[in-house]
Tab-separated table of C-alpha atoms (C1' of nucleotides) in Angstrom:
chain	number	residue	atom	x	y	z
A	1	MET	CA	0.000	0.000	0.000
A	2	ASN	CA	1.326	3.361	-1.090
A	3	ALA	CA	1.604	6.136	1.461
A	4	GLU	CA	1.334	8.976	-1.058
A	5	LYS	CA	-1.966	10.622	-1.676
A	6	ILE	CA	-4.084	8.772	-4.222
A	7	PRO	CA	-6.124	11.034	-6.528
A	8	ASP	CA	-9.802	11.108	-5.666
A	9	ILE	CA	-10.765	10.263	-9.217
A	10	ILE	CA	-9.011	6.913	-8.881
A	11	ILE	CA	-10.914	6.166	-5.692
A	12	THR	CA	-14.114	6.884	-7.602
A	13	ARG	CA	-13.279	4.169	-10.122
A	14	LEU	CA	-12.281	1.433	-7.677
A	15	PRO	CA	-15.859	0.572	-6.612
A	16	VAL	CA	-16.734	0.227	-10.294
A	17	TYR	CA	-13.891	-2.248	-10.798
A	18	LEU	CA	-14.956	-4.052	-7.653
A	19	ARG	CA	-18.519	-4.356	-8.894
A	20	ALA	CA	-17.425	-5.698	-12.278
A	21	LEU	CA	-15.029	-8.190	-10.688
A	22	GLN	CA	-17.729	-9.425	-8.300
A	23	HIS	CA	-19.960	-9.891	-11.316
A	24	MET	CA	-17.291	-11.914	-13.122
A	25	ALA	CA	-16.633	-13.978	-9.995
A	26	ASP	CA	-20.355	-14.708	-9.695
A	27	HIS	CA	-20.168	-16.140	-13.185
A	28	GLY	CA	-17.298	-18.421	-12.251
A	29	VAL	CA	-14.548	-16.460	-14.006
A	30	LYS	CA	-11.236	-16.825	-12.190
A	31	ASN	CA	-8.872	-14.521	-14.081
A	32	THR	CA	-9.054	-11.354	-16.107
A	33	SER	CA	-6.840	-8.802	-17.818
A	34	SER	CA	-6.841	-5.010	-17.782
A	35	GLN	CA	-8.068	-5.269	-21.368
A	36	GLU	CA	-11.079	-7.423	-20.498
A	37	LEU	CA	-11.978	-5.528	-17.337
A	38	GLY	CA	-11.703	-2.297	-19.284
A	39	GLU	CA	-14.190	-3.499	-21.868
A	40	HIS	CA	-16.612	-4.362	-19.101
A	41	VAL	CA	-16.539	-0.969	-17.453
A	42	GLY	CA	-15.750	1.246	-20.443
A	43	ILE	CA	-12.314	2.387	-19.268
A	44	SER	CA	-8.983	2.008	-21.086
A	45	ALA	CA	-6.720	-0.895	-20.154
A	46	ALA	CA	-3.817	1.479	-19.497
A	47	GLN	CA	-5.856	3.447	-17.006
A	48	ILE	CA	-6.992	0.355	-15.158
A	49	ARG	CA	-3.424	-0.894	-14.840
A	50	LYS	CA	-2.287	2.504	-13.642
A	51	ASP	CA	-5.105	2.785	-11.119
A	52	ILE	CA	-4.549	-0.654	-9.648
A	53	SER	CA	-0.758	-0.307	-9.566
A	54	GLN	CA	-1.105	2.654	-7.197
A	55	PHE	CA	-1.781	0.166	-4.437
A	56	GLY	CA	0.595	-2.674	-5.233
A	57	GLU	CA	1.572	-5.208	-7.852
A	58	PHE	CA	-1.539	-7.331	-7.934
A	59	GLY	CA	-1.198	-8.737	-11.466
A	60	LYS	CA	1.104	-11.114	-13.270
A	61	GLN	CA	2.737	-10.485	-16.634
A	62	GLY	CA	1.368	-12.808	-19.229
A	63	THR	CA	-1.695	-13.910	-17.289
A	64	GLY	CA	-3.273	-10.784	-15.857
A	65	TYR	CA	-5.133	-10.648	-12.539
A	66	SER	CA	-6.523	-13.363	-10.303
A	67	ILE	CA	-10.090	-12.243	-9.679
A	68	PRO	CA	-10.445	-13.551	-6.101
A	69	TYR	CA	-7.109	-12.013	-5.155
A	70	LEU	CA	-7.882	-8.645	-6.744
A	71	LEU	CA	-11.324	-8.666	-5.124
A	72	ASP	CA	-9.710	-9.169	-1.732
A	73	LYS	CA	-7.255	-6.372	-2.315
A	74	LEU	CA	-9.860	-3.901	-3.575
A	75	ARG	CA	-12.172	-4.672	-0.666
A	76	GLU	CA	-9.290	-4.099	1.713
A	77	ILE	CA	-8.305	-0.814	0.044
A	78	LEU	CA	-11.886	0.468	0.058
A	79	LYS	CA	-12.354	-0.864	3.606
A	80	VAL	CA	-15.356	-2.928	2.650
A	81	ASP	CA	-13.708	-6.122	3.882
A	82	ARG	CA	-15.893	-5.471	6.912
A	83	LEU	CA	-19.581	-4.606	7.511
A	84	TRP	CA	-20.400	-0.927	8.096
A	85	ASP	CA	-23.501	0.071	10.001
A	86	VAL	CA	-25.457	2.809	8.253
A	87	ILE	CA	-28.575	4.748	9.131
A	88	ILE	CA	-31.339	6.157	6.977
A	89	VAL	CA	-32.798	9.550	7.826
A	90	GLY	CA	-36.211	10.004	6.262
A	91	ALA	CA	-38.770	7.213	6.016
A	92	GLY	CA	-40.553	8.360	2.873
A	93	ASP	CA	-40.728	6.342	-0.330
A	94	MET	CA	-37.002	6.584	-0.974
A	95	GLY	CA	-36.109	5.736	2.629
A	96	HIS	CA	-38.425	2.735	2.421
A	97	ALA	CA	-36.831	1.546	-0.804
A	98	LEU	CA	-33.337	1.818	0.669
A	99	ALA	CA	-34.359	0.134	3.923
A	100	ARG	CA	-35.627	-2.860	1.974
A	101	TYR	CA	-32.797	-2.889	-0.573
A	102	GLN	CA	-31.082	-6.279	-0.653
A	103	GLY	CA	-27.908	-5.078	-2.349
A	104	PHE	CA	-26.045	-3.670	0.638
A	105	THR	CA	-25.049	-6.649	2.744
A	106	ASP	CA	-22.670	-8.379	0.366
A	107	ARG	CA	-21.042	-5.072	-0.489
A	108	GLY	CA	-20.081	-3.999	2.984
A	109	PHE	CA	-23.105	-2.249	4.479
A	110	ARG	CA	-25.945	-2.966	6.871
A	111	VAL	CA	-28.840	-0.619	7.529
A	112	VAL	CA	-29.345	-0.623	11.289
A	113	MET	CA	-31.752	2.253	11.945
A	114	ILE	CA	-34.223	4.467	10.136
A	115	PHE	CA	-35.506	7.794	11.441
A	116	ASP	CA	-38.356	10.172	10.701
A	117	ASN	CA	-39.938	13.094	12.526
A	118	ASP	CA	-43.488	12.349	11.372
A	119	PRO	CA	-45.442	10.882	14.330
A	120	ALA	CA	-47.503	8.881	11.834
A	121	LYS	CA	-44.355	7.110	10.672
A	122	ILE	CA	-42.548	6.643	13.992
A	123	GLY	CA	-43.059	3.105	15.220
A	124	GLN	CA	-43.870	1.816	11.750
A	125	GLN	CA	-42.190	-1.435	10.731
A	126	ILE	CA	-40.033	-1.464	7.571
A	127	GLY	CA	-38.415	-4.804	6.870
A	128	ASP	CA	-36.532	-5.667	10.069
A	129	LEU	CA	-36.494	-2.082	11.254
A	130	VAL	CA	-38.821	0.135	13.232
A	131	VAL	CA	-38.933	3.843	12.363
A	132	GLU	CA	-37.432	5.874	15.189
A	133	ASP	CA	-37.949	9.492	16.184
A	134	THR	CA	-35.468	11.922	14.620
A	135	ALA	CA	-35.325	13.604	18.021
A	136	ASN	CA	-33.213	10.674	19.203
A	137	LEU	CA	-30.933	10.751	16.174
A	138	ALA	CA	-27.850	12.348	17.701
A	139	GLU	CA	-27.908	10.214	20.824
A	140	LYS	CA	-28.369	6.932	18.930
A	141	VAL	CA	-25.677	7.725	16.368
A	142	GLN	CA	-23.179	8.709	19.010
A	143	SER	CA	-23.783	5.787	21.317
A	144	SER	CA	-23.504	3.232	18.523
A	145	ASP	CA	-20.523	4.918	16.872
A	146	ILE	CA	-22.102	5.007	13.399
A	147	LYS	CA	-20.164	6.871	10.719
A	148	ILE	CA	-22.398	6.633	7.636
A	149	ALA	CA	-25.845	8.090	6.939
A	150	MET	CA	-28.162	8.109	3.948
A	151	LEU	CA	-30.350	11.197	3.706
A	152	THR	CA	-33.800	10.783	2.193
A	153	ILE	CA	-35.514	13.862	3.584
A	154	PRO	CA	-36.852	17.023	1.906
A	155	ALA	CA	-34.222	19.506	0.688
A	156	THR	CA	-35.620	22.136	3.064
A	157	VAL	CA	-34.356	20.299	6.138
A	158	ALA	CA	-31.319	18.578	4.633
A	159	GLN	CA	-28.695	21.097	5.781
A	160	GLU	CA	-29.862	21.371	9.383
A	161	THR	CA	-30.161	17.600	9.643
A	162	THR	CA	-26.681	17.220	8.175
A	163	ASP	CA	-25.329	19.631	10.775
A	164	LYS	CA	-26.828	17.456	13.515
A	165	LEU	CA	-25.421	14.300	11.963
A	166	VAL	CA	-21.962	15.808	11.701
A	167	LYS	CA	-22.083	16.902	15.313
A	168	ALA	CA	-23.059	13.362	16.259
A	169	GLY	CA	-19.964	11.987	14.541
A	170	ILE	CA	-21.181	11.037	11.040
A	171	LYS	CA	-18.310	11.149	8.530
A	172	ALA	CA	-20.009	10.039	5.309
A	173	VAL	CA	-23.353	11.190	3.914
A	174	LEU	CA	-25.135	9.777	0.906
A	175	ASN	CA	-27.487	12.616	0.076
A	176	TYR	CA	-30.695	11.955	-1.860
A	177	ALA	CA	-32.050	15.454	-1.202
A	178	PRO	CA	-31.694	17.759	-4.228
A	179	ILE	CA	-29.448	20.316	-2.557
A	180	SER	CA	-25.729	20.899	-2.078
A	181	LEU	CA	-24.583	20.316	1.475
A	182	ASN	CA	-21.992	22.184	3.470
A	183	VAL	CA	-19.810	19.975	5.621
A	184	PRO	CA	-16.385	20.138	7.297
A	185	ASN	CA	-13.379	18.862	5.359
A	186	ASP	CA	-13.226	15.534	7.123
A	187	VAL	CA	-16.814	14.657	6.203
A	188	LYS	CA	-17.551	13.173	2.766
A	189	VAL	CA	-20.749	13.700	0.815
A	190	GLN	CA	-21.978	11.842	-2.247
A	191	TYR	CA	-24.977	13.079	-4.178
A	192	ILE	CA	-27.760	11.031	-5.691
A	193	ASP	CA	-30.294	13.265	-7.392
A	194	PRO	CA	-32.109	11.664	-10.315
A	195	ALA	CA	-33.157	14.986	-11.847
A	196	THR	CA	-29.582	16.256	-11.843
A	197	HIS	CA	-28.413	13.058	-13.529
A	198	LEU	CA	-31.161	13.272	-16.118
A	199	GLN	CA	-30.403	16.932	-16.809
A	200	LYS	CA	-26.869	16.026	-17.703
A	201	MET	CA	-28.094	13.637	-20.365
A	202	THR	CA	-30.699	15.909	-21.944
A	203	TYR	CA	-27.885	18.232	-22.989
A	204	TYR	CA	-26.839	15.563	-25.483
A	205	LEU	CA	-30.336	14.756	-26.763
B	1	MET	CA	-23.952	29.541	-27.907
B	2	ASN	CA	-20.550	28.178	-28.763
B	3	ALA	CA	-20.245	25.639	-31.575
B	4	GLU	CA	-17.093	23.991	-30.271
B	5	LYS	CA	-17.286	20.864	-28.200
B	6	ILE	CA	-17.893	21.555	-24.550
B	7	PRO	CA	-16.040	19.218	-22.151
B	8	ASP	CA	-18.318	16.649	-20.562
B	9	ILE	CA	-17.113	17.593	-17.102
B	10	ILE	CA	-18.567	21.062	-17.554
B	11	ILE	CA	-21.915	19.604	-18.585
B	12	THR	CA	-21.834	17.572	-15.377
B	13	ARG	CA	-21.591	20.744	-13.317
B	14	LEU	CA	-24.313	22.755	-15.034
B	15	PRO	CA	-27.218	20.882	-13.409
B	16	VAL	CA	-25.608	21.534	-10.038
B	17	TYR	CA	-25.467	25.266	-10.765
B	18	LEU	CA	-29.047	25.121	-11.994
B	19	ARG	CA	-30.191	23.442	-8.803
B	20	ALA	CA	-28.424	25.981	-6.595
B	21	LEU	CA	-29.811	28.913	-8.601
B	22	GLN	CA	-33.339	27.523	-8.415
B	23	HIS	CA	-32.863	27.236	-4.679
B	24	MET	CA	-31.730	30.863	-4.449
B	25	ALA	CA	-34.613	31.993	-6.641
B	26	ASP	CA	-37.063	30.126	-4.403
B	27	HIS	CA	-35.714	32.197	-1.540
B	28	GLY	CA	-36.321	35.429	-3.416
B	29	VAL	CA	-32.702	36.156	-4.294
B	30	LYS	CA	-32.438	38.031	-7.595
B	31	ASN	CA	-28.705	38.302	-8.217
B	32	THR	CA	-25.568	36.373	-7.413
B	33	SER	CA	-21.848	36.301	-8.147
B	34	SER	CA	-19.514	33.502	-9.165
B	35	GLN	CA	-18.070	33.856	-5.675
B	36	GLU	CA	-21.397	33.330	-3.910
B	37	LEU	CA	-22.589	30.565	-6.209
B	38	GLY	CA	-19.240	28.849	-5.765
B	39	GLU	CA	-19.607	28.865	-2.003
B	40	HIS	CA	-23.009	27.261	-2.341
B	41	VAL	CA	-21.871	24.383	-4.516
B	42	GLY	CA	-18.289	24.000	-3.344
B	43	ILE	CA	-16.624	25.021	-6.607
B	44	SER	CA	-14.143	27.851	-7.198
B	45	ALA	CA	-15.434	31.163	-8.528
B	46	ALA	CA	-12.960	31.055	-11.423
B	47	GLN	CA	-14.238	27.707	-12.543
B	48	ILE	CA	-17.854	28.785	-12.410
B	49	ARG	CA	-17.108	31.853	-14.515
B	50	LYS	CA	-15.168	29.748	-16.987
B	51	ASP	CA	-17.909	27.138	-17.214
B	52	ILE	CA	-20.687	29.640	-17.769
B	53	SER	CA	-18.686	31.717	-20.232
B	54	GLN	CA	-18.462	28.706	-22.559
B	55	PHE	CA	-22.023	29.418	-23.560
B	56	GLY	CA	-22.156	33.190	-23.682
B	57	GLU	CA	-21.669	36.345	-21.678
B	58	PHE	CA	-24.436	35.990	-19.139
B	59	GLY	CA	-22.988	38.145	-16.370
B	60	LYS	CA	-22.252	41.805	-15.825
B	61	GLN	CA	-19.013	43.234	-14.487
B	62	GLY	CA	-19.553	44.754	-11.103
B	63	THR	CA	-22.902	43.155	-10.377
B	64	GLY	CA	-22.586	39.495	-11.279
B	65	TYR	CA	-25.428	37.376	-12.655
B	66	SER	CA	-29.168	37.935	-12.763
B	67	ILE	CA	-30.567	34.715	-11.333
B	68	PRO	CA	-33.760	34.547	-13.431
B	69	TYR	CA	-31.761	35.235	-16.586
B	70	LEU	CA	-29.060	32.689	-15.813
B	71	LEU	CA	-31.730	30.137	-14.898
B	72	ASP	CA	-33.344	30.644	-18.294
B	73	LYS	CA	-30.060	30.264	-20.085
B	74	LEU	CA	-28.990	27.148	-18.194
B	75	ARG	CA	-32.376	25.509	-18.753
B	76	GLU	CA	-32.087	26.278	-22.436
B	77	ILE	CA	-28.534	24.901	-22.639
B	78	LEU	CA	-29.473	21.721	-20.789
B	79	LYS	CA	-32.695	21.486	-22.815
B	80	VAL	CA	-34.856	21.390	-19.716
B	81	ASP	CA	-36.799	24.453	-20.833
B	82	ARG	CA	-39.311	21.800	-21.902
B	83	LEU	CA	-40.905	18.719	-20.305
B	84	TRP	CA	-39.367	15.341	-21.198
B	85	ASP	CA	-41.413	12.183	-20.987
B	86	VAL	CA	-39.575	9.403	-19.197
B	87	ILE	CA	-40.412	5.775	-18.429
B	88	ILE	CA	-39.544	3.571	-15.496
B	89	VAL	CA	-38.661	-0.055	-16.121
B	90	GLY	CA	-39.074	-2.125	-12.981
B	91	ALA	CA	-41.898	-1.600	-10.479
B	92	GLY	CA	-40.111	-2.744	-7.339
B	93	ASP	CA	-39.485	-0.550	-4.313
B	94	MET	CA	-37.150	1.766	-6.191
B	95	GLY	CA	-39.452	2.028	-9.212
B	96	HIS	CA	-42.311	2.834	-6.841
B	97	ALA	CA	-40.312	5.542	-5.126
B	98	LEU	CA	-39.362	7.156	-8.432
B	99	ALA	CA	-42.892	6.917	-9.800
B	100	ARG	CA	-44.182	8.832	-6.797
B	101	TYR	CA	-41.276	11.265	-6.610
B	102	GLN	CA	-42.514	14.864	-6.734
B	103	GLY	CA	-39.207	16.401	-7.731
B	104	PHE	CA	-39.255	15.746	-11.466
B	105	THR	CA	-41.915	18.035	-12.878
B	106	ASP	CA	-40.391	21.410	-12.106
B	107	ARG	CA	-37.010	20.206	-13.329
B	108	GLY	CA	-37.993	19.124	-16.795
B	109	PHE	CA	-39.293	15.569	-16.502
B	110	ARG	CA	-42.569	13.704	-16.358
B	111	VAL	CA	-42.905	9.992	-15.683
B	112	VAL	CA	-45.464	8.711	-18.178
B	113	MET	CA	-45.220	4.915	-17.930
B	114	ILE	CA	-43.935	2.202	-15.630
B	115	PHE	CA	-43.274	-1.386	-16.684
B	116	ASP	CA	-42.731	-4.720	-14.997
B	117	ASN	CA	-42.797	-8.332	-16.148
B	118	ASP	CA	-44.267	-9.714	-12.915
B	119	PRO	CA	-47.948	-10.622	-13.536
B	120	ALA	CA	-48.651	-9.794	-9.903
B	121	LYS	CA	-47.540	-6.224	-10.505
B	122	ILE	CA	-48.980	-5.599	-13.970
B	123	GLY	CA	-52.208	-3.621	-13.682
B	124	GLN	CA	-51.282	-2.287	-10.232
B	125	GLN	CA	-51.855	1.419	-9.665
B	126	ILE	CA	-48.896	3.602	-8.614
B	127	GLY	CA	-49.756	7.262	-8.223
B	128	ASP	CA	-51.354	8.250	-11.539
B	129	LEU	CA	-49.816	5.321	-13.383
B	130	VAL	CA	-50.766	1.717	-13.997
B	131	VAL	CA	-47.978	-0.852	-14.242
B	132	GLU	CA	-47.717	-2.132	-17.806
B	133	ASP	CA	-46.315	-5.381	-19.158
B	134	THR	CA	-42.649	-5.226	-20.148
B	135	ALA	CA	-43.617	-7.265	-23.204
B	136	ASN	CA	-45.164	-4.086	-24.625
B	137	LEU	CA	-42.144	-1.928	-23.786
B	138	ALA	CA	-40.591	-1.575	-27.235
B	139	GLU	CA	-43.867	-0.855	-28.961
B	140	LYS	CA	-44.968	1.767	-26.439
B	141	VAL	CA	-41.625	3.532	-26.370
B	142	GLN	CA	-41.420	3.685	-30.136
B	143	SER	CA	-44.951	4.872	-30.717
B	144	SER	CA	-44.684	7.653	-28.155
B	145	ASP	CA	-41.169	8.693	-29.194
B	146	ILE	CA	-39.752	8.537	-25.662
B	147	LYS	CA	-36.008	9.069	-25.336
B	148	ILE	CA	-35.340	8.638	-21.609
B	149	ALA	CA	-35.665	5.588	-19.348
B	150	MET	CA	-34.936	4.902	-15.692
B	151	LEU	CA	-33.916	1.323	-14.967
B	152	THR	CA	-34.920	-0.125	-11.604
B	153	ILE	CA	-34.684	-3.834	-12.398
B	154	PRO	CA	-32.318	-6.559	-11.151
B	155	ALA	CA	-28.758	-6.447	-12.495
B	156	THR	CA	-29.263	-9.865	-14.077
B	157	VAL	CA	-31.682	-8.515	-16.684
B	158	ALA	CA	-30.362	-4.966	-16.975
B	159	GLN	CA	-28.230	-5.484	-20.079
B	160	GLU	CA	-30.838	-7.328	-22.124
B	161	THR	CA	-33.496	-4.806	-21.162
B	162	THR	CA	-31.153	-1.974	-22.113
B	163	ASP	CA	-30.580	-3.589	-25.510
B	164	LYS	CA	-34.351	-3.615	-26.073
B	165	LEU	CA	-34.690	-0.010	-24.950
B	166	VAL	CA	-31.911	1.100	-27.266
B	167	LYS	CA	-33.509	-0.712	-30.186
B	168	ALA	CA	-36.761	1.045	-29.369
B	169	GLY	CA	-35.054	4.432	-29.626
B	170	ILE	CA	-34.108	5.268	-26.034
B	171	LYS	CA	-31.086	7.638	-25.950
B	172	ALA	CA	-30.633	8.221	-22.211
B	173	VAL	CA	-30.674	5.640	-19.423
B	174	LEU	CA	-30.566	6.348	-15.714
B	175	ASN	CA	-29.418	3.000	-14.396
B	176	TYR	CA	-30.200	1.982	-10.804
B	177	ALA	CA	-29.062	-1.600	-11.367
B	178	PRO	CA	-25.600	-2.305	-9.915
B	179	ILE	CA	-23.948	-3.212	-13.214
B	180	SER	CA	-22.070	-1.451	-16.000
B	181	LEU	CA	-24.077	-1.233	-19.207
B	182	ASN	CA	-22.888	-1.512	-22.785
B	183	VAL	CA	-24.546	0.925	-25.148
B	184	PRO	CA	-23.806	2.504	-28.543
B	185	ASN	CA	-21.960	5.838	-28.625
B	186	ASP	CA	-25.049	7.929	-29.169
B	187	VAL	CA	-26.752	6.573	-26.037
B	188	LYS	CA	-25.921	8.097	-22.651
B	189	VAL	CA	-25.950	6.218	-19.356
B	190	GLN	CA	-25.822	7.611	-15.848
B	191	TYR	CA	-25.314	5.329	-12.873
B	192	ILE	CA	-27.009	5.488	-9.504
B	193	ASP	CA	-25.791	2.711	-7.262
B	194	PRO	CA	-25.874	3.504	-3.550
B	195	ALA	CA	-23.353	0.793	-2.620
B	196	THR	CA	-20.834	2.107	-5.154
B	197	HIS	CA	-21.240	5.612	-3.792
B	198	LEU	CA	-20.845	4.408	-0.216
B	199	GLN	CA	-17.763	2.372	-1.116
B	200	LYS	CA	-16.078	5.471	-2.394
B	201	MET	CA	-16.533	7.162	0.978
B	202	THR	CA	-15.397	4.267	3.165
B	203	TYR	CA	-11.957	4.605	1.608
B	204	TYR	CA	-11.594	7.871	3.509
B	205	LEU	CA	-12.991	6.625	6.825
C	1	DT	C1'	10.471	-20.941	-26.151
C	2	DA	C1'	6.779	-17.749	-27.880
C	3	DG	C1'	2.967	-15.155	-26.643
C	4	DA	C1'	0.656	-12.386	-23.496
C	5	DT	C1'	0.216	-8.908	-20.288
C	6	DT	C1'	1.870	-6.367	-16.462
C	7	DG	C1'	3.879	-2.062	-14.196
C	8	DT	C1'	5.982	2.107	-15.296
C	9	DT	C1'	7.968	5.959	-17.834
C	10	DA	C1'	7.584	9.744	-20.827
C	11	DA	C1'	4.642	12.292	-23.807
C	12	DT	C1'	0.397	14.179	-24.539
C	13	DC	C1'	-3.682	15.995	-23.479
C	14	DG	C1'	-7.032	18.457	-20.734
C	15	DA	C1'	-8.671	20.911	-16.616
C	16	DT	C1'	-8.012	24.234	-13.002
C	17	DT	C1'	-6.250	28.333	-11.090
C	18	DA	C1'	-4.347	32.907	-10.827
C	19	DA	C1'	-4.313	37.277	-12.442
C	20	DC	C1'	-5.985	41.282	-14.577
C	21	DA	C1'	-7.874	44.406	-18.179
C	22	DA	C1'	-12.386	45.678	-19.223
C	23	DT	C1'	-16.414	47.617	-17.674
C	24	DC	C1'	-20.783	47.829	-15.133
D	1	DT	C1'	-15.881	58.303	-9.496
D	2	DA	C1'	-14.637	54.031	-6.723
D	3	DG	C1'	-15.632	49.418	-5.972
D	4	DA	C1'	-16.977	45.119	-7.611
D	5	DT	C1'	-16.996	41.433	-10.618
D	6	DT	C1'	-16.956	39.594	-15.140
D	7	DG	C1'	-14.691	37.106	-19.184
D	8	DT	C1'	-10.391	35.630	-20.730
D	9	DT	C1'	-5.486	34.702	-21.052
D	10	DA	C1'	-1.466	32.426	-19.556
D	11	DA	C1'	0.544	29.481	-16.195
D	12	DT	C1'	0.127	25.621	-13.538
D	13	DC	C1'	-1.347	21.450	-12.281
D	14	DG	C1'	-3.122	16.857	-12.926
D	15	DA	C1'	-4.910	12.940	-15.625
D	16	DT	C1'	-4.736	9.989	-19.579
D	17	DT	C1'	-2.498	7.567	-23.156
D	18	DA	C1'	1.130	5.314	-25.693
D	19	DA	C1'	4.866	2.559	-25.632
D	20	DC	C1'	7.875	-0.874	-24.040
D	21	DA	C1'	11.120	-3.439	-21.007
D	22	DA	C1'	10.355	-6.937	-17.792
D	23	DT	C1'	8.690	-11.282	-16.965
D	24	DC	C1'	5.174	-14.839	-16.220
DNA sequence: TAGATTGTTAATCGATTAACAATC
DNA sequence: TAGATTGTTAATCGATTAACAATC
């Protein structure tokens, strides 16, 4: 593992490689090359080799990469060789969908709590979870040492809720609210806003 | 409007500017500067000026940008000065959530159909829509000249469904399935995969 | 061995930033 | 007028690609 700073754009691509490799592994494929992986994810072979080589020499000349080995390494690098507890804030349609989503567990995440401030929703059962009162958010997050939150609340309350989460120790926010969030440097935010994504594509239509 | 090719990375930022400006406008703000807008979205003032100036001279020295005017221009550039019909393929939890999402209309999109191949779901009412049979997908898309689809189906069938959509004339796919899609050059894909987004952030934890 | 493919270097390409004349 | 802020140029910084020696 390299001690120098790895460019953020490389970190963005690693989960994509990981996903493609998991897919290949699921289909019983044992080895791959930068060429083949590149075709899968739409990235040049040279770039894939360069990206991966930032972290070590995981391939072999002549034969490429062992998929199980590279999977292990990527999971270790991305720290998803463990199971992270995450919370959902906002028990609307999107919060529901995420709470019931089956795709988290085998990729390193487990939804452990869901919150809402609507009395009609508090106490409601969603999958294995029971909707809790947002009033208890800070306390629960702090006492269970949770670092990751998914935000599925209206944009109007997204910033103030984020401030509370940050104070409670959250370091990573996956924000579904259509608004840019202000956070300290040591807190990461990723944005998922379908309209924003669609608006990028209409430019080309 | 400039005839030269605009870098894709600039197009990616425009919807973010648009969203922030709409937010300001909703709060009654009439003017802004590259400085102020930059603080809102976490991008340098120089970059914002450079991005916007690719498309024309929309600002005024000394006073900055008129928000209503810049909104108009950005909507025009991104082609969301109109209402695009979009379809949802997959009526699971995520498809449900998107079908009922209120945030599309005032940002240029209208969900007009939702499809599923599960007989138990076909005919079901979701908001104003009735779930239709995926078997009729190609025909319906073609006859109504729809260009945009959101994919909320399992990864296992995402590629074959995409192939059908592309054949039917779809040019933009917002893919919620956790898999990379292969499409012709003139078709755009955007990816929304919560696990991938989370995995990027765990690297920094 | 011959063929394939890595890891890495150097060259190229593209994006961001700093700075400032122009001007509202 | 004085202050503010744009649009743009040039400089810097960073990312991608091409090429190839090393080696499995």
